[in-house]
Tab-separated table of C-alpha atoms and ligand atoms in Angstrom:
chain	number	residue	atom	x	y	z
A	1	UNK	CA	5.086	-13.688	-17.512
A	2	UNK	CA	4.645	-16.205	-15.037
A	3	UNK	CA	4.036	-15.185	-11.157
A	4	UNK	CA	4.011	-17.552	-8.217
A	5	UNK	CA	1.820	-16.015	-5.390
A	6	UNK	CA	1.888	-17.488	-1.570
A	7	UNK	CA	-0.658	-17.078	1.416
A	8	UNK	CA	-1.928	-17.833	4.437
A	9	UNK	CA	-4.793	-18.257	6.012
A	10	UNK	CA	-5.177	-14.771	6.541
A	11	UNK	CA	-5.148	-13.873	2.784
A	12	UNK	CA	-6.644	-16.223	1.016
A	13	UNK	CA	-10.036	-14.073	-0.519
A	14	UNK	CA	-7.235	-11.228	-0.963
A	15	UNK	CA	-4.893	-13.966	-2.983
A	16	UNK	CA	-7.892	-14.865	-4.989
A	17	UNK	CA	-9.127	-11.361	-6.103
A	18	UNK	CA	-5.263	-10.872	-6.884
A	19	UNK	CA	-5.285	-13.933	-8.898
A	20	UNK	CA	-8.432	-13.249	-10.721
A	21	UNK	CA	-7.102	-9.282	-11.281
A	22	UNK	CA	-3.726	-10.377	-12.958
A	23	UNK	CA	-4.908	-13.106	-14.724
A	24	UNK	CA	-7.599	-10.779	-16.383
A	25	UNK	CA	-4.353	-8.536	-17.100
A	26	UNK	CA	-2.903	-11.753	-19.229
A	27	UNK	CA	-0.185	-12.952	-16.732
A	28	UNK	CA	-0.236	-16.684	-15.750
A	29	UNK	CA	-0.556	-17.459	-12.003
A	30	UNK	CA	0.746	-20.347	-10.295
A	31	UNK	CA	-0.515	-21.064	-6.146
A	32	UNK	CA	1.873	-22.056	-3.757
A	33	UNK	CA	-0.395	-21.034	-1.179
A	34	UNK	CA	-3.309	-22.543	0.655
A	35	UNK	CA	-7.340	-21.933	-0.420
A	36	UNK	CA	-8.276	-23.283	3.071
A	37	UNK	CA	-9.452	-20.531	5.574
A	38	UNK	CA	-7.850	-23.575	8.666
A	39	UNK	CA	-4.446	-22.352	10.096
A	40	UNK	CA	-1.747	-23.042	7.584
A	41	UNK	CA	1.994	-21.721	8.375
A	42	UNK	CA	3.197	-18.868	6.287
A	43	UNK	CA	6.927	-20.220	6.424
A	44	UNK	CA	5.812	-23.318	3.813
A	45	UNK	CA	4.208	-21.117	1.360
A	46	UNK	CA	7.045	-18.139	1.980
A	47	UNK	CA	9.558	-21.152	1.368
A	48	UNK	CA	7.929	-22.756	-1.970
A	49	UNK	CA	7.595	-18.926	-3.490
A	50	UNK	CA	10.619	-18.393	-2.706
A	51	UNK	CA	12.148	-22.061	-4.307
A	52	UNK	CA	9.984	-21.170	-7.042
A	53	UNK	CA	11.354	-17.511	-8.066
A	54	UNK	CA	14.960	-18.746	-7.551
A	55	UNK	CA	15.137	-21.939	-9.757
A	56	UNK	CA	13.166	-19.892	-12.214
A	57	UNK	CA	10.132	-22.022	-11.955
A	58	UNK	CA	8.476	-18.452	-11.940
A	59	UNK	CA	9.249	-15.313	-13.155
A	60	UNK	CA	8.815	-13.582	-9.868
A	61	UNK	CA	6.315	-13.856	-6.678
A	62	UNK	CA	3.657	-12.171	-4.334
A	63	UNK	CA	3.339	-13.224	-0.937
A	64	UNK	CA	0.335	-12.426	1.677
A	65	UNK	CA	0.100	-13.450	5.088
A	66	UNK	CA	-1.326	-10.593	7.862
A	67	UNK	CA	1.728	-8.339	7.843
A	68	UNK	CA	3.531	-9.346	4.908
A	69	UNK	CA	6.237	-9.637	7.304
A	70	UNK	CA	6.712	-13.259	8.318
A	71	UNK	CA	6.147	-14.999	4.498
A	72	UNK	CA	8.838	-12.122	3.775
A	73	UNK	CA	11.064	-13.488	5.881
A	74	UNK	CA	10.758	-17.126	5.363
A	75	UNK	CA	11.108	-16.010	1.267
A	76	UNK	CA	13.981	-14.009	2.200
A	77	UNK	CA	16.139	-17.393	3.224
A	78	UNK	CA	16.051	-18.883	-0.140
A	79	UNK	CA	19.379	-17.830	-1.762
A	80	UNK	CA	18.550	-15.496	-4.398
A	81	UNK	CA	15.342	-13.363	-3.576
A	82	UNK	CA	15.106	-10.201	-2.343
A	83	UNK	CA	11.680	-10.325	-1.109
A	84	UNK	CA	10.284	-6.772	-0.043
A	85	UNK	CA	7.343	-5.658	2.503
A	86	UNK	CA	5.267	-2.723	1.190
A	87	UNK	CA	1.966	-1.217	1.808
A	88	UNK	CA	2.268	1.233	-0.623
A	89	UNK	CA	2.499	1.512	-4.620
A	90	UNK	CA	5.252	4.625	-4.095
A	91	UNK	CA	7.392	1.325	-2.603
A	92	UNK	CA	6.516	-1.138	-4.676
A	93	UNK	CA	7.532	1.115	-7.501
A	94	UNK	CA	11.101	1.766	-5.619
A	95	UNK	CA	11.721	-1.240	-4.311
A	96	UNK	CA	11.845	-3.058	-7.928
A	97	UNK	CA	13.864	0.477	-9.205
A	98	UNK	CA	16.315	0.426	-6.984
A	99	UNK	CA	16.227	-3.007	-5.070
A	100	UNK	CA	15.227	-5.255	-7.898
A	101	UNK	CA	12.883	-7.128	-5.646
A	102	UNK	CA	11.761	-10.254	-7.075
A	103	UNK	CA	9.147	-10.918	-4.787
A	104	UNK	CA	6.661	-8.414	-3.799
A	105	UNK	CA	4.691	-8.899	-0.094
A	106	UNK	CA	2.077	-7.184	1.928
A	107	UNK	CA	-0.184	-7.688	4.738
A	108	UNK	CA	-3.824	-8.738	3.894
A	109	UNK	CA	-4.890	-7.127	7.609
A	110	UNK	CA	-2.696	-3.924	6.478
A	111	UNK	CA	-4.040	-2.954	3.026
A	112	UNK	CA	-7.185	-3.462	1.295
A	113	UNK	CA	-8.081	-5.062	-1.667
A	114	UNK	CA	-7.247	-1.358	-4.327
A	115	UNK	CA	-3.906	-0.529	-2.273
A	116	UNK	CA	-2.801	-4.326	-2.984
A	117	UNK	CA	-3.783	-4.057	-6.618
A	118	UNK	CA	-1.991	-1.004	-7.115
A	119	UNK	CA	1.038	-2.141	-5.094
A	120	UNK	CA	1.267	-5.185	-7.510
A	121	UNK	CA	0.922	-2.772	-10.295
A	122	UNK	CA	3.496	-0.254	-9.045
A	123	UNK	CA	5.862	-3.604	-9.114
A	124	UNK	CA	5.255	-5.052	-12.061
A	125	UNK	CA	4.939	-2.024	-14.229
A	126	UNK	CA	8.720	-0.741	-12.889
A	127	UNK	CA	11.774	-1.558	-14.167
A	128	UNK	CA	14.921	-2.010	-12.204
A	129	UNK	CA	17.766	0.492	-12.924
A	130	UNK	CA	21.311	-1.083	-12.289
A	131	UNK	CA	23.640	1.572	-12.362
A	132	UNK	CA	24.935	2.695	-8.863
A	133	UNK	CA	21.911	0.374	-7.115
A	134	UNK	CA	23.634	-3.282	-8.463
A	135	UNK	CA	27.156	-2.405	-6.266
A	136	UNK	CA	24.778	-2.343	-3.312
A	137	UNK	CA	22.677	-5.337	-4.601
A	138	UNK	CA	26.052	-7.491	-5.240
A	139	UNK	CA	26.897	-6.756	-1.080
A	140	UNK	CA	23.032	-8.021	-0.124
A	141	UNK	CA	24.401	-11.158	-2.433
A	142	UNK	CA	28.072	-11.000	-0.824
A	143	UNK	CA	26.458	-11.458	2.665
A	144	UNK	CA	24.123	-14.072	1.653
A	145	UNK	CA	26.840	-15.892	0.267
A	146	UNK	CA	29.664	-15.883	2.520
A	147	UNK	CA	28.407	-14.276	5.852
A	148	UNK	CA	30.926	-11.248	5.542
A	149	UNK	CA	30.916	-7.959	3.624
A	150	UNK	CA	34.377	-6.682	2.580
A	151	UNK	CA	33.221	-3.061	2.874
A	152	UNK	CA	32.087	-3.016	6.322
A	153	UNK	CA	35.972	-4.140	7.163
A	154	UNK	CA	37.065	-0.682	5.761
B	1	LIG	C1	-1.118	-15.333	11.409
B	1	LIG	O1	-1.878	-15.159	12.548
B	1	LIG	C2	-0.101	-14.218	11.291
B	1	LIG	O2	0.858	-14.343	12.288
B	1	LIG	C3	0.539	-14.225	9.913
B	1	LIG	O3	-0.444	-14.105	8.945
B	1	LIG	C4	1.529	-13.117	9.632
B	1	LIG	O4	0.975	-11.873	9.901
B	1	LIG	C5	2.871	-13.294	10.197
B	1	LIG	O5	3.783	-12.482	9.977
């Protein structure tokens, strides 16, 4: 499986550990984020993750900045990804279950170094479920897509 992981400059010794963890695990990791420690904006590695996930470059992504939150939300514009912020593997486990995230992100000043391995664990060992949870998923796409959601009309 291939797995496109984004940073900061905030995360960039927790993007390498995480590297250097999965890899060890046999997945292949491709950067989109920066190994420079000097200011770099979280929106241009958010964005290429995201690019990445959707055109099926990659399998799926991580994404670190300090929160989690702002690379989450820059991901979040590409059409296509559901990009969730976690700092827990109980989570990461539910949000691939139930929200079939396809990128995972977290805060390098939230969680240390064993939290983020297990979250990434949590997300990668889980399986999404369909069922009742892809209605829900199809009006996350419906609103992407057309700016309206029939069901909010009734
Ligand atoms: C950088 O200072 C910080 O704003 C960024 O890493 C992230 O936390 C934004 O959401």
């Amino acid at each position: 499986m291939r797995i496109g992981i984004g940073n900061d400059h905030t995360a960039v010794e927790m993007k390498k550990e995480i590297v250097r963890y999965l890899e060890a695990k046999g997945y292949e990791m491709v950067n989109y984020g920066t190994d420079s420690t000097d200011s770099f904006n979280y929106p241009v590695s958010g964005y290429r993750v995201g690019k990445a996930v959707a055109s099926g470059e990659v399998d799926c992504g991580i994404c670190i900045c300090g929160t989690g939150i702002g690379i989450s939300l820059a991901a979040n514009k590409v059409r296509g990804i559901r990009a969730a912020v976690v700092s827990e593997g109980y989570s990461a486990r539910l949000t691939k279950m139930h929200n079939n995230a396809n990128i995972i992100c977290f805060g390098a000043r939230v969680v240390g170094i064993e939290v983020a391995k297990n979250i990434v664990d949590e997300w990668l060992n889980a399986e999404y479920e369909g069922g009742r949870h892809q209605k829900r998923i199809d009006m996350i796409t419906e609103i992407e897509e057309t700016q309206n959601l029939k069901a909010a009309e009734e």
